[in-house]
Coordinates of C-alpha atoms in Angstrom, one line a residue:
M3 CA -45.0 61.8 -9.1
A4 CA -43.3 61.2 -12.4
A5 CA -40.1 62.7 -13.0
Q6 CA -40.8 63.2 -16.7
F7 CA -44.2 64.6 -16.9
G8 CA -43.3 66.5 -20.1
R9 CA -43.1 69.6 -18.2
R10 CA -42.1 70.5 -14.6
L11 CA -43.5 73.7 -13.1
R12 CA -41.2 74.2 -9.9
K13 CA -43.3 76.7 -7.8
G14 CA -41.0 76.0 -4.7
A15 CA -42.2 75.5 -0.8
A16 CA -44.7 78.5 -1.1
T17 CA -46.7 76.8 -3.9
T18 CA -46.8 73.4 -1.9
A19 CA -47.6 74.9 1.4
V20 CA -50.7 76.8 -0.2
A21 CA -51.9 73.6 -1.8
A22 CA -51.7 71.8 1.5
V23 CA -53.5 74.5 3.1
A24 CA -56.1 74.4 0.5
V25 CA -56.5 70.9 0.8
A26 CA -56.9 71.1 4.6
A27 CA -59.3 73.9 4.2
L28 CA -61.5 72.1 2.0
S29 CA -61.4 69.1 3.9
A30 CA -62.4 70.8 7.2
S31 CA -65.1 72.9 5.4
Q32 CA -66.9 69.9 4.1
A33 CA -67.8 67.8 7.3
P34 CA -70.1 65.1 6.8
G35 CA -73.6 66.0 6.6
V36 CA -73.3 69.7 5.8
N37 CA -73.1 69.6 2.1
D38 CA -75.5 68.9 -0.7
H39 CA -78.6 69.3 1.2
G40 CA -77.3 67.2 4.2
R41 CA -76.4 64.1 2.2
Q42 CA -72.9 62.8 2.8
T43 CA -70.8 62.2 -0.1
A44 CA -67.9 59.9 -0.8
A45 CA -65.4 62.6 -0.6
D46 CA -66.9 63.9 2.5
A47 CA -67.0 60.5 4.4
T48 CA -64.4 60.5 7.1
P49 CA -61.7 57.8 6.3
S50 CA -62.2 54.7 8.5
P51 CA -60.0 55.0 11.8
D52 CA -59.0 51.4 11.1
A53 CA -58.2 52.1 7.5
S54 CA -54.4 50.9 6.8
A55 CA -52.0 49.5 4.4
S56 CA -48.9 47.5 4.4
D57 CA -45.9 49.2 4.2
G58 CA -45.5 48.2 0.3
S59 CA -47.5 50.2 -2.0
A60 CA -48.2 50.1 -5.8
T61 CA -45.9 53.3 -6.3
G62 CA -43.5 52.9 -3.4
N63 CA -45.2 56.0 -1.8
S64 CA -43.6 58.1 -4.5
P65 CA -44.5 61.5 -5.0
Y66 CA -47.8 62.7 -6.5
Y67 CA -49.7 65.6 -8.2
T68 CA -51.5 67.6 -5.6
D69 CA -53.5 70.0 -7.5
L70 CA -57.3 69.9 -6.4
P71 CA -60.3 69.5 -8.7
P72 CA -61.7 72.8 -10.3
L73 CA -64.3 74.5 -8.7
N74 CA -66.5 74.5 -12.0
S75 CA -68.6 71.7 -13.2
P76 CA -66.9 68.8 -14.6
S77 CA -69.2 69.0 -17.5
P78 CA -68.8 71.7 -19.8
S79 CA -71.6 74.2 -20.5
P80 CA -74.3 72.9 -23.1
S81 CA -73.9 76.4 -24.5
T82 CA -70.4 75.8 -25.2
G83 CA -71.1 73.7 -28.4
P84 CA -68.2 72.7 -30.6
G85 CA -65.2 74.6 -30.9
P86 CA -61.6 74.8 -29.6
T87 CA -60.9 73.0 -26.3
T88 CA -60.4 75.6 -23.5
P89 CA -58.1 75.2 -20.5
G90 CA -61.2 74.9 -18.4
T91 CA -62.7 72.0 -20.3
S92 CA -59.5 70.4 -20.8
E93 CA -58.7 70.3 -17.3
A94 CA -62.2 68.9 -16.2
G95 CA -62.2 66.5 -19.2
I96 CA -60.4 63.0 -19.7
P97 CA -58.4 62.2 -22.9
A98 CA -60.6 59.9 -25.0
T99 CA -58.1 56.9 -24.9
V100 CA -57.4 57.3 -21.4
L101 CA -61.0 57.4 -20.6
D102 CA -61.8 54.4 -22.8
A103 CA -58.9 52.5 -20.7
Y104 CA -60.6 53.2 -17.6
K105 CA -64.1 52.2 -18.7
K106 CA -62.7 48.9 -20.2
A107 CA -60.9 48.1 -16.9
E108 CA -64.3 48.7 -14.9
A109 CA -66.1 46.2 -17.2
A110 CA -63.5 43.5 -17.1
L111 CA -63.5 43.8 -13.3
R112 CA -67.2 43.6 -13.3
D113 CA -66.9 40.2 -14.9
D114 CA -63.7 39.0 -13.0
K115 CA -64.4 40.4 -9.6
P116 CA -67.9 41.5 -9.5
G117 CA -67.9 41.6 -5.6
C118 CA -65.1 44.6 -5.9
N119 CA -67.7 47.2 -7.0
L120 CA -64.8 49.2 -8.9
P121 CA -65.7 52.3 -10.4
W122 CA -64.1 53.8 -13.3
Q123 CA -64.0 57.1 -11.8
L124 CA -61.6 55.7 -9.2
L125 CA -59.1 54.8 -11.8
A126 CA -59.7 58.3 -13.4
A127 CA -58.9 60.0 -10.0
I128 CA -55.9 57.8 -9.3
G129 CA -54.6 58.4 -12.9
R130 CA -55.2 62.1 -12.3
V131 CA -53.1 62.2 -9.2
E132 CA -50.6 60.0 -10.4
S133 CA -49.7 61.3 -13.8
G134 CA -52.1 63.9 -15.0
Q135 CA -54.1 61.4 -16.9
A136 CA -50.9 60.2 -19.0
R137 CA -49.7 63.7 -19.5
G138 CA -53.0 65.0 -20.6
G139 CA -53.5 61.9 -22.8
R140 CA -50.2 62.1 -24.8
V141 CA -50.3 58.3 -26.1
N142 CA -50.5 56.7 -29.2
A143 CA -53.6 55.0 -30.9
E144 CA -52.9 51.7 -29.0
G145 CA -52.7 53.6 -25.6
T146 CA -48.8 53.7 -25.2
T147 CA -47.1 56.8 -23.7
L148 CA -45.5 58.7 -26.4
S149 CA -42.6 58.9 -24.0
P150 CA -41.9 57.0 -20.5
I151 CA -43.3 58.3 -17.4
L152 CA -41.0 57.9 -14.8
G153 CA -40.8 58.7 -11.1
P154 CA -37.7 60.0 -9.1
Q155 CA -35.3 57.2 -8.5
L156 CA -36.1 55.7 -5.0
D157 CA -32.7 56.1 -3.5
G158 CA -33.5 57.3 -0.1
N159 CA -32.9 60.9 -0.7
G160 CA -36.2 62.2 0.3
F161 CA -38.0 59.1 -0.8
A162 CA -38.3 55.7 0.1
L163 CA -35.3 53.5 -0.4
I164 CA -36.1 50.7 -2.9
K165 CA -33.2 49.2 -4.6
D166 CA -33.3 47.7 -8.4
T167 CA -35.6 44.7 -8.5
D168 CA -35.9 44.7 -12.3
N169 CA -32.5 45.0 -13.5
G170 CA -33.8 48.2 -15.3
A171 CA -36.2 46.5 -17.4
Y172 CA -39.0 48.7 -16.8
D173 CA -37.4 52.0 -15.5
G174 CA -34.0 51.8 -17.0
N175 CA -32.4 52.0 -13.6
S176 CA -30.5 49.1 -12.5
T177 CA -29.6 50.8 -9.3
Y178 CA -32.8 51.8 -7.9
D179 CA -36.5 51.2 -8.8
Q180 CA -38.6 54.3 -10.2
A181 CA -42.2 54.3 -10.6
V182 CA -43.4 53.4 -14.2
G183 CA -46.2 54.8 -16.5
P184 CA -49.4 56.6 -16.2
M185 CA -50.7 54.7 -13.3
Q186 CA -46.9 54.8 -11.5
F187 CA -46.1 51.2 -10.6
I188 CA -42.9 50.5 -9.2
P189 CA -41.4 47.5 -10.9
S190 CA -41.5 44.8 -8.0
T191 CA -45.4 45.4 -7.9
W192 CA -45.8 45.3 -11.7
A193 CA -44.0 42.0 -11.9
W194 CA -46.9 40.4 -10.3
A195 CA -49.8 42.9 -10.8
G196 CA -49.2 43.6 -14.6
R197 CA -51.8 42.9 -17.1
D198 CA -52.2 42.5 -20.8
A199 CA -55.5 44.4 -21.4
N200 CA -55.2 44.9 -25.1
G201 CA -53.9 41.6 -26.0
D202 CA -50.9 42.2 -27.7
G203 CA -48.9 39.8 -25.6
K204 CA -47.2 42.3 -23.4
K205 CA -47.9 43.7 -19.7
D206 CA -46.6 46.9 -20.3
P207 CA -46.7 49.7 -17.4
N208 CA -46.4 52.4 -19.9
N209 CA -49.7 51.4 -21.8
I210 CA -52.8 53.0 -20.2
Y211 CA -54.9 49.7 -21.0
D212 CA -52.5 47.5 -19.4
A213 CA -51.9 49.9 -16.5
A214 CA -55.4 50.7 -16.0
L215 CA -56.5 47.0 -15.7
A216 CA -53.4 46.4 -13.4
A217 CA -54.7 49.2 -11.1
G218 CA -58.1 47.6 -10.9
H219 CA -57.0 44.3 -9.9
Y220 CA -54.6 45.7 -7.5
L221 CA -57.4 47.9 -5.7
C222 CA -59.8 44.7 -5.7
R223 CA -57.3 42.4 -4.1
F224 CA -57.9 40.6 -0.6
N225 CA -61.6 40.6 -1.4
W226 CA -62.0 44.2 -0.9
D227 CA -65.8 45.9 -1.7
L228 CA -64.9 49.2 -2.9
S229 CA -68.7 50.4 -2.3
D230 CA -67.8 50.0 1.3
Q231 CA -65.9 53.2 2.7
K232 CA -63.6 51.3 5.0
D233 CA -62.5 48.8 2.0
L234 CA -62.2 51.9 -0.3
D235 CA -60.0 53.7 2.4
R236 CA -57.7 50.7 2.5
A237 CA -57.6 50.1 -1.3
I238 CA -56.4 53.7 -1.9
L239 CA -53.9 53.7 1.2
S240 CA -52.6 50.4 -0.3
Y241 CA -51.8 52.4 -3.6
N242 CA -49.8 55.2 -1.8
N243 CA -49.8 54.8 1.9
S244 CA -50.5 58.6 2.8
R245 CA -53.7 60.3 4.6
E246 CA -53.2 63.4 2.2
Y247 CA -53.0 61.2 -0.9
L248 CA -56.3 59.3 0.2
N249 CA -58.2 62.7 0.8
L250 CA -57.0 64.0 -2.6
V251 CA -57.8 60.9 -4.5
M252 CA -61.2 61.1 -2.9
R253 CA -61.7 64.7 -4.1
W254 CA -61.2 63.6 -7.6
L255 CA -63.3 60.5 -7.2
E256 CA -66.4 62.6 -5.9
Y257 CA -65.5 65.1 -8.9
Y258 CA -65.6 62.6 -11.5
R259 CA -68.7 61.0 -10.2
K260 CA -70.5 64.1 -10.7
G261 CA -69.8 64.0 -14.5
T262 CA -67.0 64.3 -16.9
H263 CA -66.6 64.6 -20.6
E264 CA -64.2 63.3 -23.0
I265 CA -61.6 65.6 -24.9
P266 CA -59.0 64.7 -27.8
D267 CA -56.0 63.0 -26.6
G268 CA -53.1 65.1 -26.1
T269 CA -55.1 68.3 -25.0
G270 CA -55.4 67.6 -21.1
T271 CA -53.6 70.0 -19.1
L272 CA -50.9 69.1 -17.0
P273 CA -50.9 69.7 -13.1
D274 CA -48.6 72.2 -11.4
N275 CA -47.8 71.0 -7.9
R276 CA -46.2 67.8 -6.6
S277 CA -46.1 66.4 -3.1
D278 CA -42.4 66.7 -3.1
E279 CA -42.0 70.3 -4.0
G280 CA -40.1 71.9 -1.4
A281 CA -39.1 68.8 0.1
G282 CA -35.4 69.6 -0.5
T283 CA -35.3 67.1 -3.5
S284 CA -36.0 67.5 -7.1
P285 CA -37.0 64.4 -9.3
S286 CA -33.9 62.8 -11.2
P287 CA -34.3 62.6 -14.8
S288 CA -34.3 59.1 -15.3
P289 CA -35.1 58.1 -19.2
T290 CA -34.7 54.6 -20.2
T291 CA -31.2 55.3 -21.7
P292 CA -28.8 57.6 -19.8
S293 CA -29.3 61.5 -20.9
T294 CA -26.2 63.5 -21.6
P295 CA -25.9 67.3 -21.5
G296 CA -28.2 68.9 -24.2
T297 CA -30.2 65.8 -24.4
P298 CA -34.0 66.5 -24.4
T299 CA -36.1 64.8 -21.8
A300 CA -39.5 62.8 -22.4
G301 CA -41.4 66.3 -22.4
G302 CA -38.9 67.7 -24.9
S303 CA -36.9 70.1 -22.8
T304 CA -33.4 69.9 -22.1
P305 CA -32.8 69.1 -18.3
K306 CA -30.9 71.7 -16.3
P307 CA -28.9 71.3 -13.2
Q308 CA -31.1 71.8 -10.0
P309 CA -29.5 73.1 -6.8
K310 CA -30.8 71.4 -3.8
P311 CA -31.3 72.8 -0.1
E312 CA -29.0 71.2 2.4
K313 CA -31.8 70.1 4.4
P314 CA -35.3 68.7 3.3
G315 CA -37.8 71.4 3.9
G316 CA -35.1 74.0 4.9
G317 CA -37.0 76.8 3.1
G318 CA -34.2 78.2 1.2
T319 CA -31.4 76.9 -1.2
S320 CA -27.7 76.7 -0.5
K321 CA -24.9 77.2 -3.2
P322 CA -24.7 74.5 -5.6
K323 CA -22.3 71.8 -4.9
P324 CA -20.1 70.4 -7.8
P325 CA -21.6 67.1 -9.0
T326 CA -19.9 64.2 -7.9
T327 CA -21.2 62.1 -10.7
P328 CA -21.8 62.5 -14.4
P329 CA -25.2 64.0 -15.4
G330 CA -27.7 61.3 -15.9
S331 CA -26.1 58.8 -13.4
P332 CA -27.8 57.5 -10.2
S333 CA -27.3 59.2 -7.2
P334 CA -24.8 57.4 -4.6
P335 CA -26.8 55.6 -1.6
P336 CA -27.3 57.9 1.0
S337 CA -24.5 58.1 3.8
S338 CA -27.1 57.2 6.7
S339 CA -27.1 54.1 8.6
P340 CA -28.2 50.8 6.7
T341 CA -32.0 50.5 6.3
P342 CA -33.8 47.2 7.8
T343 CA -33.9 45.7 4.4
D344 CA -30.0 46.0 4.4
T345 CA -29.5 44.0 7.5
V346 CA -31.5 40.9 6.5
H347 CA -29.3 37.9 6.4
H348 CA -31.7 35.3 5.9
L349 CA -35.3 34.4 6.5
E350 CA -36.7 31.7 8.9
D351 CA -40.1 29.8 9.2
A352 CA -41.9 31.5 12.1
G353 CA -44.0 28.5 13.4
T354 CA -46.1 27.6 10.3
A355 CA -48.3 24.5 10.9
K356 CA -49.0 21.9 8.3
L357 CA -50.6 23.5 5.4
T358 CA -53.5 21.2 4.1
A359 CA -57.0 22.2 2.7
M360 CA -59.5 20.2 0.6
A361 CA -59.8 21.5 -2.9
G362 CA -62.1 24.5 -3.2
E363 CA -61.7 25.2 0.7
A364 CA -59.6 28.0 2.5
F365 CA -56.6 27.0 4.2
T366 CA -57.1 27.3 8.1
Q367 CA -53.3 27.7 8.4
R368 CA -51.3 30.5 7.2
I369 CA -47.6 31.0 6.3
S370 CA -45.4 33.1 8.7
T371 CA -41.9 34.3 7.9
R372 CA -39.5 35.8 10.0
A373 CA -36.5 38.1 8.5
E374 CA -33.4 38.0 10.9
T375 CA -29.9 39.5 10.9
K376 CA -26.8 37.3 10.6
A377 CA -26.8 37.1 14.3
G378 CA -30.2 35.8 14.6
K379 CA -32.2 39.2 15.4
A380 CA -35.3 40.0 14.2
V381 CA -35.6 42.6 11.5
A382 CA -38.9 44.8 11.4
K383 CA -40.4 47.0 8.6
V384 CA -38.8 44.6 5.7
R385 CA -41.4 43.7 2.9
I386 CA -41.7 40.1 2.2
R387 CA -43.0 38.9 -1.0
F388 CA -45.0 35.6 -0.9
T389 CA -45.2 33.9 -4.4
I390 CA -47.2 31.0 -5.5
V391 CA -44.9 29.0 -8.1
G392 CA -45.9 26.3 -10.3
D393 CA -48.8 24.9 -12.2
T394 CA -51.6 25.4 -9.8
D395 CA -55.0 27.1 -9.4
T396 CA -54.5 27.5 -5.5
T397 CA -54.4 31.5 -4.7
F398 CA -54.0 33.9 -2.1
T399 CA -57.8 35.1 -0.6
G400 CA -58.6 37.6 -3.5
G401 CA -57.4 35.7 -6.4
E402 CA -53.9 36.9 -6.6
S403 CA -50.9 34.5 -6.9
V404 CA -48.4 37.0 -5.1
A405 CA -48.9 39.1 -2.0
T406 CA -46.3 41.4 -0.3
V407 CA -46.7 42.0 3.7
A408 CA -44.2 44.0 5.8
T409 CA -42.7 42.4 9.0
N410 CA -44.0 43.5 12.4
S411 CA -42.0 44.4 15.3
S412 CA -41.0 40.7 15.9
G413 CA -39.7 40.5 12.4
V414 CA -42.5 38.4 11.1
A415 CA -44.7 38.7 8.1
V416 CA -48.0 36.5 7.8
A417 CA -49.0 35.9 4.4
P418 CA -52.7 36.2 3.6
A419 CA -55.0 33.1 3.6
L420 CA -54.4 30.3 0.9
Q421 CA -57.4 29.6 -1.0
A422 CA -57.4 25.9 -2.5
G423 CA -58.3 25.4 -6.2
E424 CA -59.3 22.3 -7.7
K425 CA -56.0 20.9 -8.7
T426 CA -54.8 18.5 -5.9
G427 CA -51.4 17.9 -4.9
D428 CA -48.5 20.1 -3.5
V429 CA -48.1 23.6 -4.0
T430 CA -45.1 25.8 -3.3
V431 CA -45.2 29.2 -1.9
R432 CA -41.9 30.9 -2.1
A433 CA -41.0 33.7 0.5
T434 CA -38.4 36.4 -0.6
V435 CA -37.4 39.8 0.7
V436 CA -38.1 42.6 -1.4
G437 CA -35.1 44.6 -2.4
R438 CA -32.4 42.2 -1.2
M439 CA -30.6 39.5 -2.7
V440 CA -31.1 36.5 0.1
A441 CA -32.0 33.0 -0.4
G442 CA -35.7 32.4 -0.6
L443 CA -37.9 30.1 2.0
D444 CA -40.3 27.7 0.6
Y445 CA -43.2 26.4 1.8
T446 CA -45.3 23.4 0.7
A447 CA -49.3 23.4 0.9
T448 CA -51.1 20.3 0.1
V449 CA -54.4 20.3 -1.5
T450 CA -56.4 17.2 -1.1
E451 CA -59.5 15.7 -2.9
R452 CA -62.7 16.8 -1.7
A453 CA -64.0 14.7 0.9
A454 CA -67.3 13.5 2.8
D455 CA -67.2 12.0 6.3
A456 CA -71.1 10.8 6.2
L457 CA -73.6 9.2 3.6
A458 CA -77.3 8.8 3.8
R459 CA -80.1 7.9 1.6
T460 CA -82.5 10.9 0.7
G461 CA -85.6 8.4 0.8
D462 CA -86.7 5.2 2.5
A463 CA -88.6 3.2 -0.2
A464 CA -87.6 -0.3 -0.5
L465 CA -85.6 -1.3 -3.4
T466 CA -87.1 -4.6 -4.7
C467 CA -87.5 -6.2 -8.3
T468 CA -88.4 -9.1 -9.5
P469 CA -86.2 -11.4 -11.6
G470 CA -85.0 -10.0 -15.1
G471 CA -87.0 -6.8 -14.1
E472 CA -85.9 -3.2 -13.6
F473 CA -85.9 -1.6 -10.0
A474 CA -88.7 0.9 -9.7
N475 CA -86.8 3.3 -7.5
Q476 CA -83.4 4.7 -8.1
V477 CA -80.8 5.0 -5.2
E478 CA -79.9 8.7 -4.2
V479 CA -77.7 9.7 -1.5
K480 CA -76.5 12.8 0.3
A481 CA -72.8 13.6 1.3
T482 CA -71.7 15.7 4.2
Y483 CA -68.5 16.9 5.8
K484 CA -68.7 17.9 9.4
G485 CA -72.4 18.5 9.0
A486 CA -72.0 20.8 6.1
V487 CA -72.7 19.9 2.4
A488 CA -70.0 17.8 0.5
D489 CA -70.0 19.0 -3.0
G490 CA -67.9 17.5 -5.9
V491 CA -66.7 14.6 -3.9
A492 CA -65.4 11.5 -5.9
A493 CA -67.6 8.2 -5.3
T494 CA -67.8 4.7 -6.2
A495 CA -70.7 2.4 -6.2
T496 CA -70.0 -1.4 -6.3
L497 CA -72.4 -4.2 -6.2
I498 CA -70.6 -6.5 -3.5
K499 CA -70.7 -10.1 -3.0
S500 CA -71.4 -9.8 0.9
A501 CA -70.6 -7.5 4.0
D502 CA -67.3 -9.6 4.5
D503 CA -66.3 -9.6 0.9
P504 CA -66.3 -6.3 -0.8
T505 CA -65.4 -7.5 -4.3
A506 CA -67.9 -6.9 -7.1
N507 CA -70.6 -9.6 -7.4
D508 CA -71.0 -11.6 -10.8
K509 CA -74.6 -12.1 -10.4
G510 CA -77.8 -10.5 -9.3
P511 CA -78.5 -6.6 -9.7
Y512 CA -76.2 -4.6 -12.0
F513 CA -76.2 -1.3 -13.8
K514 CA -76.1 -1.0 -17.5
S515 CA -73.1 0.4 -19.6
A516 CA -73.7 2.9 -22.8
D517 CA -73.9 -0.5 -24.8
G518 CA -76.4 -2.2 -22.8
K519 CA -73.7 -4.4 -20.9
A520 CA -74.3 -5.4 -17.3
V521 CA -71.8 -3.3 -15.0
R522 CA -71.5 -4.0 -11.0
T523 CA -68.8 -1.1 -10.6
L524 CA -69.3 2.7 -11.2
T525 CA -66.3 4.8 -10.9
G526 CA -65.7 8.4 -11.7
L527 CA -68.9 9.4 -9.8
K528 CA -69.3 13.1 -8.1
T529 CA -71.7 14.6 -5.8
D530 CA -73.3 17.7 -7.0
A531 CA -73.6 21.3 -5.7
K532 CA -76.2 20.2 -3.1
G533 CA -73.8 17.0 -2.1
L534 CA -76.3 14.7 -3.9
L535 CA -75.3 11.9 -6.0
K536 CA -78.2 9.8 -7.8
L537 CA -77.3 6.5 -9.2
P538 CA -78.4 5.0 -12.5
K539 CA -81.2 2.8 -12.9
L540 CA -80.5 -0.7 -11.4
Y541 CA -81.7 -4.1 -13.5
A542 CA -81.8 -7.7 -12.0
D543 CA -80.9 -11.2 -13.7
D544 CA -82.7 -14.3 -12.8
T545 CA -80.9 -14.8 -9.5
T546 CA -83.1 -14.2 -6.5
G547 CA -82.4 -13.1 -3.1
T548 CA -80.9 -10.2 -1.0
F549 CA -77.8 -8.4 -2.6
L550 CA -75.8 -5.3 -1.3
L551 CA -74.8 -2.2 -3.0
R552 CA -71.9 -0.1 -1.5
I553 CA -71.2 3.4 -1.8
D554 CA -67.7 4.7 -1.0
T555 CA -66.5 8.3 -1.2
E556 CA -63.2 10.1 -0.9
G557 CA -62.7 10.9 2.8
G558 CA -63.8 7.3 4.1
A559 CA -67.7 7.9 4.2
T560 CA -69.6 4.4 3.2
L561 CA -73.1 3.5 2.7
T562 CA -74.3 0.0 2.2
V563 CA -78.0 -0.4 0.7
E564 CA -79.9 -3.6 0.5
L565 CA -81.5 -4.8 -2.7
T566 CA -84.1 -7.6 -2.9
V567 CA -84.9 -9.8 -5.9
A568 CA -88.0 -12.1 -5.5
A569 CA -90.4 -13.6 -7.5
A570 CA -93.8 -12.0 -7.7
E571 CA -96.4 -13.4 -5.6
T572 CA -99.1 -15.4 -7.1
S573 CA -102.7 -15.0 -5.7
S574 CA -104.2 -18.3 -4.6
P575 CA -107.9 -19.2 -5.9
S576 CA -110.8 -18.2 -3.6
P577 CA -112.2 -20.9 -1.3
S578 CA -115.6 -20.4 -2.6
A579 CA -114.6 -20.8 -6.2
S580 CA -115.8 -24.5 -7.6
P581 CA -114.1 -25.8 -10.5
S582 CA -116.0 -25.7 -13.7
A583 CA -117.8 -28.7 -14.9

């Protein structure tokens, strides 16, 4: 899908048609349950009927390489031995640095999101389809591509229309966005999905380590479990929303699962066929600086003007038209009617309820935003980006701080559910329109302290002590909230004067401070993971009587416990006993 993959072999409509027929034929010939001795493989599993993705995608649904996996084994023959890399082995192998990046990303996700079950072979499959494994491993020692890998500008001319979102920072194009790097992220997605995997302080889409880790996190969002075929389908479709893309990635995934091998950087072969060939468009050479006639492209060749058919998929070419813009300049916007995004004038709240949740809990309410024209008419198929701003550990479900959702037929986009972190207070979530400069809409979500609505002792043993002694039993309570364990709830324990006077007593039972002094109020207490709170030992001074211990928790739960301090009973002499002489 890159405009500058080093070489661009143009096979025309015929080649693309052959590739498409081959994919369809191969898919049809390997129905579930009829290969590998009846075992259904991942590649053969029928994509889930409900698999879907939002209109947004990591790549902006840019073109991609359509070459099928080789028919030969992915592992070289043991008899091959050391020697020059042949085209067959280089086609099957993965360049060393690229392979290392995929495996390191898998290891990182195993720690960060173990429930995702991301296999590195999935990253390899996507990397193969997107960039031919970073143009056959043409990267430096740090994993950065030797020259930028850019997709065609997404100007609506045979591709999606995505106007510039990064002022050309990543793709060098300040008019339209282009997919960038070996994993082909569009700038608006990289802005929130980008990662610094190699620790150099930069999130670089042209670095295979950064890009592979970012792709892994992107595929693992929304709590997807990639060992489940439905979630795997959803994840791949979210990368590029095309059934053909899903089927092709699954073929490469299964191919690499059967085994692969490492080859030297820069020795991998480049794919021949792309999904946009024969569609009436050719990728625009879009280096990071404007090109001029005679200037080599990233692959080292000099770009030449390419005639275009008058109609996409027309099956032939027309006479070349004189260029209306200088070579290397962005193409003018298409003359078609405005896109839905162009018609958005403002955003409105779509009935979002009050957003409140306790720390560590999921918000039950979700943010709803409606895109409208100046006249107040709803606009469908517009991408709305929801961003959690400020210093907070609250995230969307799946651990991300940014989510992009397309508006439905009513012009409404509903953000993923929020997951409260441990930091309490107000959190701001900002809704903006992707690809259009209109005022954002801010929502306030409030994270409250963990709370309990009930407290109960875990035992019923009497709490008694003699004057100046130590209570034999410690007080332990269990906190619950709506019948469920209330963990991490703040509590205070106070030895109060009476039921009518909750101030701290100045006599009777007490706790001891670290230096042995009497303390009758304890603060900063918290229930444990099981909702339990065990108080320190209690001691008594010389005052006898009945005393009250009150425990209060965040949320209003209160429990009062009686403590008794009484002199030890003395046994009276036996009646039959006579005084000694």
